[in-house]
Short mmCIF file of C-alpha atoms in Angstrom, two decimals:
data_model
loop_
_atom_site.label_atom_id
_atom_site.label_comp_id
_atom_site.label_asym_id
_atom_site.label_seq_id
_atom_site.Cartn_x
_atom_site.Cartn_y
_atom_site.Cartn_z
CA UNK A 1 0.60 -30.34 -4.25
CA UNK A 2 0.72 -27.62 -6.92
CA UNK A 3 -3.04 -27.10 -6.59
CA UNK A 4 -2.63 -26.63 -2.86
CA UNK A 5 0.16 -24.07 -3.37
CA UNK A 6 -1.97 -22.19 -5.90
CA UNK A 7 -4.84 -22.03 -3.40
CA UNK A 8 -2.51 -20.71 -0.70
CA UNK A 9 -1.13 -18.13 -3.14
CA UNK A 10 -4.65 -16.95 -4.02
CA UNK A 11 -5.59 -16.78 -0.34
CA UNK A 12 -2.51 -14.68 0.40
CA UNK A 13 -3.40 -12.36 -2.48
CA UNK A 14 -6.89 -11.90 -0.99
CA UNK A 15 -5.34 -11.06 2.39
CA UNK A 16 -3.06 -8.53 0.68
CA UNK A 17 -6.00 -6.93 -1.13
CA UNK A 18 -7.89 -6.57 2.17
CA UNK A 19 -4.81 -5.29 3.99
CA UNK A 20 -4.09 -2.79 1.21
CA UNK A 21 -7.65 -1.49 1.41
CA UNK A 22 -7.26 -0.96 5.16
CA UNK A 23 -3.97 0.90 4.76
CA UNK A 24 -5.52 2.99 1.99
CA UNK A 25 -8.31 4.06 4.37
CA UNK A 26 -5.64 5.02 6.92
CA UNK A 27 -3.92 7.19 4.31
CA UNK A 28 -6.81 9.67 4.39
CA UNK A 29 -5.51 12.99 5.78
CA UNK A 30 -8.52 13.10 8.10
CA UNK A 31 -7.27 9.89 9.71
CA UNK A 32 -3.49 10.39 9.75
CA UNK A 33 -3.11 13.87 11.14
CA UNK A 34 0.08 13.84 13.18
CA UNK A 35 3.68 13.39 12.08
CA UNK A 36 3.89 10.14 14.06
CA UNK A 37 0.81 8.81 12.27
CA UNK A 38 2.26 9.78 8.88
CA UNK A 39 5.53 8.01 9.72
CA UNK A 40 3.60 4.91 10.77
CA UNK A 41 1.64 5.07 7.52
CA UNK A 42 4.85 5.34 5.50
CA UNK A 43 6.23 2.26 7.32
CA UNK A 44 3.03 0.34 6.61
CA UNK A 45 3.15 1.31 2.94
CA UNK A 46 6.79 0.19 2.67
CA UNK A 47 6.00 -3.14 4.31
CA UNK A 48 2.97 -3.65 2.09
CA UNK A 49 5.02 -2.83 -1.01
CA UNK A 50 7.58 -5.49 -0.07
CA UNK A 51 4.87 -8.12 0.14
CA UNK A 52 3.13 -6.85 -3.00
CA UNK A 53 6.35 -7.13 -4.97
CA UNK A 54 6.13 -10.91 -4.52
CA UNK A 55 2.54 -11.08 -5.76
CA UNK A 56 1.46 -11.56 -9.35
CA UNK A 57 -2.08 -10.34 -8.62
CA UNK A 58 -2.75 -7.08 -10.52
CA UNK A 59 -5.08 -5.85 -7.75
CA UNK A 60 -2.26 -6.11 -5.22
CA UNK A 61 0.12 -4.27 -7.56
CA UNK A 62 -2.41 -1.49 -8.19
CA UNK A 63 -2.96 -1.04 -4.47
CA UNK A 64 0.82 -0.91 -3.94
CA UNK A 65 1.15 1.86 -6.52
CA UNK A 66 -1.80 3.78 -5.11
CA UNK A 67 -0.48 3.51 -1.57
CA UNK A 68 2.99 4.65 -2.57
CA UNK A 69 1.42 7.75 -4.12
CA UNK A 70 -0.25 8.60 -0.81
CA UNK A 71 3.07 8.92 1.03
CA UNK A 72 4.97 10.84 -1.66
CA UNK A 73 5.47 14.46 -0.70
CA UNK A 74 3.24 16.85 -2.57
CA UNK A 75 5.28 19.27 -4.66
CA UNK A 76 4.26 22.89 -4.92
CA UNK A 77 5.41 25.34 -7.52
CA UNK A 78 6.55 28.58 -5.98
CA UNK A 79 7.13 31.56 -8.22
CA UNK A 80 9.44 34.33 -7.07
CA UNK A 81 10.40 37.59 -8.73
#
């Protein structure tokens, strides 16, 4: 039984790695151009992160972190006088 659960867990981790790679490709600014697409991407990243939080696979965790970086607003330094 435990062996079967471990196999299922590994299979789910593989699915998460593949899903994360797909979402990462969608995070390219050339692909997600509109505000609606960026909102959909942010939703996908949040949903992926929730699943990744349950995984012990370091690949899944790295993808989660990388994806979360793609939806963080870019800060610009503005100097005024």
